[in-house]
């Protein structure tokens, strides 16, 4: 990948980043990309995107919270350029992910903040696309926007991204089970993904705002931790061409896949890198393995960067508020384990994952080689790739 300035990343992926006046007023300069038929894709009009896949794309990002079946789902999508002007960015009140009886313990003045450079209910850019679909599965004791900055990045480069709160896996249910409180159901992540896919393919009214701009023949499933294992297991679902596993241990062996990417942190003590490497070696499709130096389990999420006005992180806030089950969550939310700068980790993860998505779902062969990480190369401890078995 071309070299990348850290300042550029702060502007590209930092929450609440401000666009230049020229971009806000005029939008990106349009030069539709024509995708080559020999790669298996038909021509799709898209804005030109930066050649470096770790750099944010040209689209403003819209968001919408919807319900598909029994699932609460966040959808991020490429919006009409300029439609974000004067709009307030998305602000997620993470307290919704706590058991209902615990939410009021975290008061407004101490609650953590999660926001992004994305905006509720912007109009979809219907002049381009259709856009491939990326499904994201969060990890244990987390919630659907745990990796919001990464999902925002994908949407800015021409993908529709959908992430659900998974019953039995999300924070409210894990804490509820520990504390003897009601939960929303048992775990069935692959079944949940089938439900979301059925909502898109079956014309559920909740996704009608996307019209015919979703390409259901080009689907990726990405996940973190337990969600990574679900993503690998979902390789058998119709339309799935790409699997992206982050800190996972499950293999992807479906012959219909175009590619699989396995990412792990070398300092991960929850899912050790050796487990991710075994999953990579046991998988069937063309695949790549990436080990991030000094990256721990949560390096693939935004969790460790979410604080309140006093600079307290999630565990500190919950401990002070005496939220039930915090001791369990503290084991998973070990933010001190990662010592790689967050901006460097984001550049590597966004770049590697976007390379897979654009190469195989946009059929774009103009990107740099997948092992070129520019200024972040010093943090890439392991990189392997292998052809289909």
Coordinates of C-alpha atoms in Angstrom, one line a residue, residues 96-99 138 141-142 165-187 328:
X96 CA -28.5 0.6 25.6
X97 CA -26.2 -2.5 25.6
X98 CA -26.4 -2.9 29.4
X99 CA -29.1 -5.0 31.1
X138 CA -19.4 -8.4 17.1
X141 CA -19.9 -9.1 25.6
X142 CA -19.9 -6.4 22.9
X165 CA -26.8 -7.1 18.3
X166 CA -26.5 -10.9 18.6
X167 CA -28.7 -12.5 21.3
X168 CA -26.7 -14.5 23.8
X169 CA -23.5 -12.8 22.7
X170 CA -24.0 -9.1 23.2
X171 CA -23.1 -7.3 26.3
X172 CA -26.5 -7.2 27.9
X173 CA -26.9 -10.9 27.7
X174 CA -23.5 -11.8 28.9
X175 CA -23.9 -9.5 32.0
X176 CA -27.4 -10.7 32.4
X177 CA -26.3 -14.3 32.5
X178 CA -23.6 -13.5 35.1
X179 CA -26.0 -11.5 37.3
X180 CA -29.1 -13.7 37.0
X181 CA -31.0 -11.1 34.9
X182 CA -33.3 -11.7 31.9
X183 CA -31.5 -12.3 28.6
X184 CA -32.8 -11.9 25.0
X185 CA -32.2 -15.4 23.9
X186 CA -29.6 -18.1 23.1
X187 CA -26.6 -17.8 20.8
X328 CA -16.3 -10.5 34.1

